[in-house]
Amino acid sequence: MSIEDRVRAATRARTDLVRDIRPLELPDDLPDRAVGRQGGRRRQDWLIPLTAAAAIVAVALTLVIVRQVGTTHPAPVTPARSAAIPRYYAALFNDGVIVGDDRTGKQVADVAPPTGEHFTYLTGAADDRTFVVTALVGRLQPSRLVDFYLLRITPGTAHPYQLTKLNIGSVNGADPVGSLSPDGRELAVLSSAATGLQAQAPAWLRIYSVATGALLRTWTTTKAGLLSLSWLADSRRVVLNEGIIHGGGITDWSERVLEVAGPGGDLLADSHVFFTIPLPDHDPCYTVRVTPDGQSVICGRQYNEDVTSPIAGAVKFTECAKIGPAFIAYSVRTGKPVRVLYQYRGSCAQGWATPVWSDPSGQHVIGILGINPGDPSKPNASPLSNASSLPAVGAKVGVAAGGTFTALRVSEKFLKSVGGSTGFLVGPGIMAF
Amino acid sequence: MDIPTEAFPASLEARAHVSALYQAHALALVKLAVLMTGDQPTAEDVVQDAFLGLYRHWPSLHDSGKALGYLRSSVLNGCRSVHRIRFRHQAVTLDPPAPADSAEAEALLGEAHREVLAALRRLPPRQREAVVLRYYLDMTEDQAGQAMGVTRGTVKSATSRGLAALARLLKEDAR
C-alpha cells in the first residue's frame, strides 16, 4: 500500500471514532461585544496536562461507545441550540429551478436545465447555499435516466449561482432520488428497477463523493416500497422511508436507518427499522420526514374525500376542521404523536401538508400547505372529479411551530404552480432549504 | 391565509446562520482538528473558538458563502497555536514531544493505523497540514493552498517533504 493510501486509511479510521461533539456555545451578548474572559478560559484549558486530557477523552469515548451499543433507536445527534430557519430556498418550477430569499421575497436566480433535460427533484445541504438537483434526461417513459447537478448559490454577487454536473455519470432506474448529506460531502442515491410498488424488483442505494463523483458504497435489496431517503444531521446515517405494502397499497410507513460508513452489501441486513406508523383510513400521513436528530418523525397529514366518506364523491367540508391538513410530530421512542405543530381548522374539501425541512428536534418545520376550499353549495361534488369547476387551491410555504403557521416570502409563481396540484404531486423533493 | 412575516434581528440572524453552519460542519472540522492536535477535547476547543470568531465577525463578513473557508482556515490557525503552546510548554517542562492519542482510540485503531498517525504527529505543522488536507480531505493543491493561506507551490513542496518524512519514519519504526 502506498504512503498516500496508508495516510488516507489511518486518518479516516481515526476520524471515524469522532462521533459526538458538544453543542455550540455562543455568548448571550450581541456579537460585537468582547467576551475576553470566556475566550481566555478556553485558551487556558489547552495547557491542562496531557494525561488529564487523555483521561477525559478516554471516558468520553467509552460513554459514546456504551451508548451506541445495544440500542434499537438511532443514537441522538447533538443539535445546535437555536432554531435557525434557513434563509434561501430552491424550488422546482417549469422544468427548472428558482432560488429565492424567504426574508425579502426576492428571487436570487432562475436556473434553466441543460438542453434536453428537466429538473425533477431537489435536496439541500444544511448551509442553505448548496443543493443537488436531479435532472431527467429526455421525457420518454419508462426511461428514467437521470443526471445530478450541484447548485451553489452566492446571493448578492454578480454570478449568484453555479450549476455543475456531478461526475457521477447518468443513473438508470425507476424514479431515482438523491439526497445530499448535511455536510455537503456525499450524495445518497436510491433507485430501483421498477416503478411503483412492484414486489421483488432490485433496488440500490449508492453513496457518491460530491467532490470527485466516486462511487463509495453500494447496498442492494429486492424489497419493494423504498420510496425516499434523507440524512441525519451527523452525515453518517441515512434514513429510508419505506411504504409497507398490503393488498396492493401502502398501509404503514416505516423508517429504516443505515450507517453509511460500512462497506456496503445487503441493505436489509445492514439497516434496521426504528419507527413504524400505521395509516388508518381517516388520518393518513401522506408524507413523513425524520428530524435531523433522529428522535421524531414529522407527519404531513392530508385530507380529502377518500378519507371522509364511504360514498365516493360525497365531501364532508366540516370534517376538515377536525382532521384537516396538519404537521404532527411523532416520537420515535414511543411511536405516539407528541406535538401538533400546526393544524388547519377551517372548512375545506381537500387539503394537504408536505414537510420540506425541519430543525434538528422537530420544533420548527417548514412545509407547503395547500387548501382547496371546495364549493359548499355542492356538498356532493368531488374536488378530484370536478377540479375544473372549483376555486383554485391556495398554497403557502411557511413555518409550522407551536400551533401556528407563519408564511415565508416565497415566489408567487411557484405557489401558483403548486396550488394547481393535488397533494399527491407535492412531494418533499419539490423544494429544498 | 394572509399571515404576516416576522422580521429577523441582525444578532439573531448571525446566531441562526452560525448555528446552522455548526450543525452542518462542526463535526467534520473537529475531525480535522483531531488529526492536527491529536486529542478531541482540544480539537473541540479549537473549533468552538473558530465559530465564536465567526459569530463575532459576522456583521463584517461580506460573503456568507465564504464562511466555511473562513472556519477551516481559523481551525488550522488554532491548531498551529496549540502546537506552538505545547512546544513552548515542552521546552519549559521537558514533556514528551508529541501528544499520544487517547487510550480508547489506541485500543480501537489497528497497529498499522497507530503507526501512521504517530508518524503524522511527528511532522512539522505545515507538512502535516498539507498531507492531511491532500489525503484525508482529498483537496486539490489549489484548495489546500487556500485553506493554508499559502501558494500552490508551497503546498506541493510541503506535501512532498511530508510524505518523504512519513516514509522514512515508518521504515525506521519497522526495524
PDB file of C-alpha atoms in Angstrom, chain A residues 7-148:
ATOM      1  CA  VAL A   7      -2.469   8.079   5.326  1.00  0.00           C
ATOM      2  CA  ARG A   8      -5.988   8.007   3.887  1.00  0.00           C
ATOM      3  CA  ALA A   9      -6.884   4.791   5.668  1.00  0.00           C
ATOM      4  CA  ALA A  10      -5.357   5.762   9.018  1.00  0.00           C
ATOM      5  CA  THR A  11      -6.837   9.262   9.124  1.00  0.00           C
ATOM      6  CA  ARG A  12     -10.275   8.001   8.204  1.00  0.00           C
ATOM      7  CA  ALA A  13     -10.111   5.245  10.769  1.00  0.00           C
ATOM      8  CA  ARG A  14      -9.157   7.778  13.450  1.00  0.00           C
ATOM      9  CA  THR A  15     -11.813  10.320  12.494  1.00  0.00           C
ATOM     10  CA  ASP A  16     -14.496   7.627  12.338  1.00  0.00           C
ATOM     11  CA  LEU A  17     -14.062   7.417  16.105  1.00  0.00           C
ATOM     12  CA  VAL A  18     -15.130  11.046  16.450  1.00  0.00           C
ATOM     13  CA  ARG A  19     -18.897  10.871  16.650  1.00  0.00           C
ATOM     14  CA  ASP A  20     -20.305  13.163  19.285  1.00  0.00           C
ATOM     15  CA  ILE A  21     -19.266  16.729  19.939  1.00  0.00           C
ATOM     16  CA  ARG A  22     -20.574  19.261  22.374  1.00  0.00           C
ATOM     17  CA  PRO A  23     -23.167  21.827  21.267  1.00  0.00           C
ATOM     18  CA  LEU A  24     -22.186  25.245  20.068  1.00  0.00           C
ATOM     19  CA  GLU A  25     -21.682  27.711  22.895  1.00  0.00           C
ATOM     20  CA  LEU A  26     -22.376  31.250  21.822  1.00  0.00           C
ATOM     21  CA  PRO A  27     -22.481  34.173  24.236  1.00  0.00           C
ATOM     22  CA  ASP A  28     -25.833  35.739  25.022  1.00  0.00           C
ATOM     23  CA  ASP A  29     -24.368  39.145  24.230  1.00  0.00           C
ATOM     24  CA  LEU A  30     -24.526  40.632  20.750  1.00  0.00           C
ATOM     25  CA  PRO A  31     -21.635  39.595  18.510  1.00  0.00           C
ATOM     26  CA  ASP A  32     -19.856  42.949  18.700  1.00  0.00           C
ATOM     27  CA  ARG A  33     -19.291  42.773  22.469  1.00  0.00           C
ATOM     28  CA  ALA A  34     -15.979  41.428  23.720  1.00  0.00           C
ATOM     29  CA  VAL A  35     -16.125  38.108  25.533  1.00  0.00           C
ATOM     30  CA  GLY A  36     -12.485  38.020  26.513  1.00  0.00           C
ATOM     31  CA  ARG A  37     -12.982  36.170  29.771  1.00  0.00           C
ATOM     32  CA  GLN A  38     -14.678  33.226  28.103  1.00  0.00           C
ATOM     33  CA  GLY A  39     -12.074  33.086  25.377  1.00  0.00           C
ATOM     34  CA  GLY A  40      -9.309  33.337  27.945  1.00  0.00           C
ATOM     35  CA  ARG A  41     -10.692  30.484  29.985  1.00  0.00           C
ATOM     36  CA  ARG A  42     -10.875  28.329  26.868  1.00  0.00           C
ATOM     37  CA  ARG A  43      -7.262  29.043  25.948  1.00  0.00           C
ATOM     38  CA  GLN A  44      -6.241  28.281  29.495  1.00  0.00           C
ATOM     39  CA  ASP A  45      -7.741  24.812  29.013  1.00  0.00           C
ATOM     40  CA  TRP A  46      -5.181  23.980  26.327  1.00  0.00           C
ATOM     41  CA  LEU A  47      -2.463  23.958  28.942  1.00  0.00           C
ATOM     42  CA  ILE A  48      -4.114  21.242  31.061  1.00  0.00           C
ATOM     43  CA  PRO A  49      -1.619  18.415  31.486  1.00  0.00           C
ATOM     44  CA  LEU A  50      -1.982  15.983  28.637  1.00  0.00           C
ATOM     45  CA  THR A  51      -2.501  12.969  30.866  1.00  0.00           C
ATOM     46  CA  ALA A  52      -5.624  14.558  32.346  1.00  0.00           C
ATOM     47  CA  ALA A  53      -6.898  15.488  28.886  1.00  0.00           C
ATOM     48  CA  ALA A  54      -6.281  11.968  27.652  1.00  0.00           C
ATOM     49  CA  ALA A  55      -8.229  10.567  30.589  1.00  0.00           C
ATOM     50  CA  ILE A  56     -11.178  12.843  29.836  1.00  0.00           C
ATOM     51  CA  VAL A  57     -11.188  11.762  26.208  1.00  0.00           C
ATOM     52  CA  ALA A  58     -10.946   8.112  27.237  1.00  0.00           C
ATOM     53  CA  VAL A  59     -14.005   8.426  29.478  1.00  0.00           C
ATOM     54  CA  ALA A  60     -15.935  10.368  26.830  1.00  0.00           C
ATOM     55  CA  LEU A  61     -15.183   7.779  24.168  1.00  0.00           C
ATOM     56  CA  THR A  62     -16.217   4.972  26.491  1.00  0.00           C
ATOM     57  CA  LEU A  63     -19.528   6.668  27.178  1.00  0.00           C
ATOM     58  CA  VAL A  64     -20.134   7.161  23.465  1.00  0.00           C
ATOM     59  CA  ILE A  65     -19.405   3.530  22.711  1.00  0.00           C
ATOM     60  CA  VAL A  66     -21.627   2.239  25.530  1.00  0.00           C
ATOM     61  CA  ARG A  67     -24.484   4.491  24.435  1.00  0.00           C
ATOM     62  CA  GLN A  68     -24.371   3.299  20.864  1.00  0.00           C
ATOM     63  CA  VAL A  69     -24.276  -0.436  21.620  1.00  0.00           C
ATOM     64  CA  GLY A  70     -27.479  -2.307  22.254  1.00  0.00           C
ATOM     65  CA  THR A  71     -29.951   0.356  21.201  1.00  0.00           C
ATOM     66  CA  THR A  72     -32.552  -0.120  18.530  1.00  0.00           C
ATOM     67  CA  HIS A  73     -33.250   3.604  18.119  1.00  0.00           C
ATOM     68  CA  PRO A  74     -30.804   5.876  16.310  1.00  0.00           C
ATOM     69  CA  ALA A  75     -28.473   7.436  18.868  1.00  0.00           C
ATOM     70  CA  PRO A  76     -29.407  11.109  19.218  1.00  0.00           C
ATOM     71  CA  VAL A  77     -27.358  13.646  17.311  1.00  0.00           C
ATOM     72  CA  THR A  78     -26.384  16.730  19.272  1.00  0.00           C
ATOM     73  CA  PRO A  79     -28.288  19.593  17.662  1.00  0.00           C
ATOM     74  CA  ALA A  80     -27.360  23.243  17.555  1.00  0.00           C
ATOM     75  CA  ARG A  81     -29.072  25.097  20.389  1.00  0.00           C
ATOM     76  CA  SER A  82     -31.142  27.626  18.479  1.00  0.00           C
ATOM     77  CA  ALA A  83     -33.687  27.025  15.713  1.00  0.00           C
ATOM     78  CA  ALA A  84     -32.173  28.521  12.570  1.00  0.00           C
ATOM     79  CA  ILE A  85     -34.759  28.992   9.839  1.00  0.00           C
ATOM     80  CA  PRO A  86     -32.838  28.815   6.557  1.00  0.00           C
ATOM     81  CA  ARG A  87     -32.989  31.971   4.502  1.00  0.00           C
ATOM     82  CA  TYR A  88     -32.589  30.659   0.963  1.00  0.00           C
ATOM     83  CA  TYR A  89     -34.588  28.015  -0.828  1.00  0.00           C
ATOM     84  CA  ALA A  90     -34.645  26.288  -4.195  1.00  0.00           C
ATOM     85  CA  ALA A  91     -37.924  25.217  -5.791  1.00  0.00           C
ATOM     86  CA  LEU A  92     -38.886  23.354  -8.939  1.00  0.00           C
ATOM     87  CA  PHE A  93     -40.699  25.488 -11.483  1.00  0.00           C
ATOM     88  CA  ASN A  94     -41.311  24.952 -15.200  1.00  0.00           C
ATOM     89  CA  ASP A  95     -38.716  22.186 -15.534  1.00  0.00           C
ATOM     90  CA  GLY A  96     -36.116  24.490 -13.985  1.00  0.00           C
ATOM     91  CA  VAL A  97     -35.302  25.752 -10.500  1.00  0.00           C
ATOM     92  CA  ILE A  98     -35.938  29.124  -8.944  1.00  0.00           C
ATOM     93  CA  VAL A  99     -33.900  30.247  -5.967  1.00  0.00           C
ATOM     94  CA  GLY A 100     -35.281  32.803  -3.569  1.00  0.00           C
ATOM     95  CA  ASP A 101     -34.784  34.684  -0.330  1.00  0.00           C
ATOM     96  CA  ASP A 102     -37.618  33.914   2.080  1.00  0.00           C
ATOM     97  CA  ARG A 103     -36.898  37.003   4.197  1.00  0.00           C
ATOM     98  CA  THR A 104     -37.179  39.615   1.443  1.00  0.00           C
ATOM     99  CA  GLY A 105     -39.239  37.652  -1.079  1.00  0.00           C
ATOM    100  CA  LYS A 106     -36.704  38.424  -3.804  1.00  0.00           C
ATOM    101  CA  GLN A 107     -35.706  35.954  -6.457  1.00  0.00           C
ATOM    102  CA  VAL A 108     -31.994  35.162  -6.367  1.00  0.00           C
ATOM    103  CA  ALA A 109     -31.733  33.057  -9.514  1.00  0.00           C
ATOM    104  CA  ASP A 110     -33.742  31.351 -12.219  1.00  0.00           C
ATOM    105  CA  VAL A 111     -31.822  28.231 -13.213  1.00  0.00           C
ATOM    106  CA  ALA A 112     -32.694  26.623 -16.516  1.00  0.00           C
ATOM    107  CA  PRO A 113     -31.912  22.956 -17.030  1.00  0.00           C
ATOM    108  CA  PRO A 114     -29.405  21.871 -19.671  1.00  0.00           C
ATOM    109  CA  THR A 115     -30.860  21.238 -23.120  1.00  0.00           C
ATOM    110  CA  GLY A 116     -32.814  18.029 -23.299  1.00  0.00           C
ATOM    111  CA  GLU A 117     -33.156  17.662 -19.540  1.00  0.00           C
ATOM    112  CA  HIS A 118     -35.606  18.847 -16.949  1.00  0.00           C
ATOM    113  CA  PHE A 119     -35.239  19.130 -13.210  1.00  0.00           C
ATOM    114  CA  THR A 120     -37.365  16.773 -11.136  1.00  0.00           C
ATOM    115  CA  TYR A 121     -36.074  16.639  -7.533  1.00  0.00           C
ATOM    116  CA  LEU A 122     -34.242  18.863  -5.078  1.00  0.00           C
ATOM    117  CA  THR A 123     -32.221  18.205  -1.965  1.00  0.00           C
ATOM    118  CA  GLY A 124     -30.190  20.637   0.123  1.00  0.00           C
ATOM    119  CA  ALA A 125     -27.215  20.650   2.486  1.00  0.00           C
ATOM    120  CA  ALA A 126     -27.523  22.261   5.896  1.00  0.00           C
ATOM    121  CA  ASP A 127     -25.998  25.595   4.831  1.00  0.00           C
ATOM    122  CA  ASP A 128     -28.961  26.746   2.650  1.00  0.00           C
ATOM    123  CA  ARG A 129     -26.436  27.575  -0.102  1.00  0.00           C
ATOM    124  CA  THR A 130     -25.760  24.130  -1.545  1.00  0.00           C
ATOM    125  CA  PHE A 131     -28.282  21.956  -3.349  1.00  0.00           C
ATOM    126  CA  VAL A 132     -28.276  18.899  -5.566  1.00  0.00           C
ATOM    127  CA  VAL A 133     -30.740  18.811  -8.425  1.00  0.00           C
ATOM    128  CA  THR A 134     -31.904  15.627 -10.133  1.00  0.00           C
ATOM    129  CA  ALA A 135     -32.365  16.087 -13.873  1.00  0.00           C
ATOM    130  CA  LEU A 136     -34.351  13.675 -16.008  1.00  0.00           C
ATOM    131  CA  VAL A 137     -32.713  13.084 -19.363  1.00  0.00           C
ATOM    132  CA  GLY A 138     -35.383  13.208 -22.049  1.00  0.00           C
ATOM    133  CA  ARG A 139     -39.063  12.707 -21.452  1.00  0.00           C
ATOM    134  CA  LEU A 140     -39.701   9.226 -22.732  1.00  0.00           C
ATOM    135  CA  GLN A 141     -41.329   6.846 -20.291  1.00  0.00           C
ATOM    136  CA  PRO A 142     -40.407   4.462 -18.748  1.00  0.00           C
ATOM    137  CA  SER A 143     -36.895   5.695 -19.472  1.00  0.00           C
ATOM    138  CA  ARG A 144     -35.565   7.171 -16.249  1.00  0.00           C
ATOM    139  CA  LEU A 145     -32.027   8.176 -16.904  1.00  0.00           C
ATOM    140  CA  VAL A 146     -31.037  10.963 -14.567  1.00  0.00           C
ATOM    141  CA  ASP A 147     -28.057  13.228 -14.030  1.00  0.00           C
ATOM    142  CA  PHE A 148     -27.202  15.070 -10.851  1.00  0.00           C
TER     143      PHE A 148
END
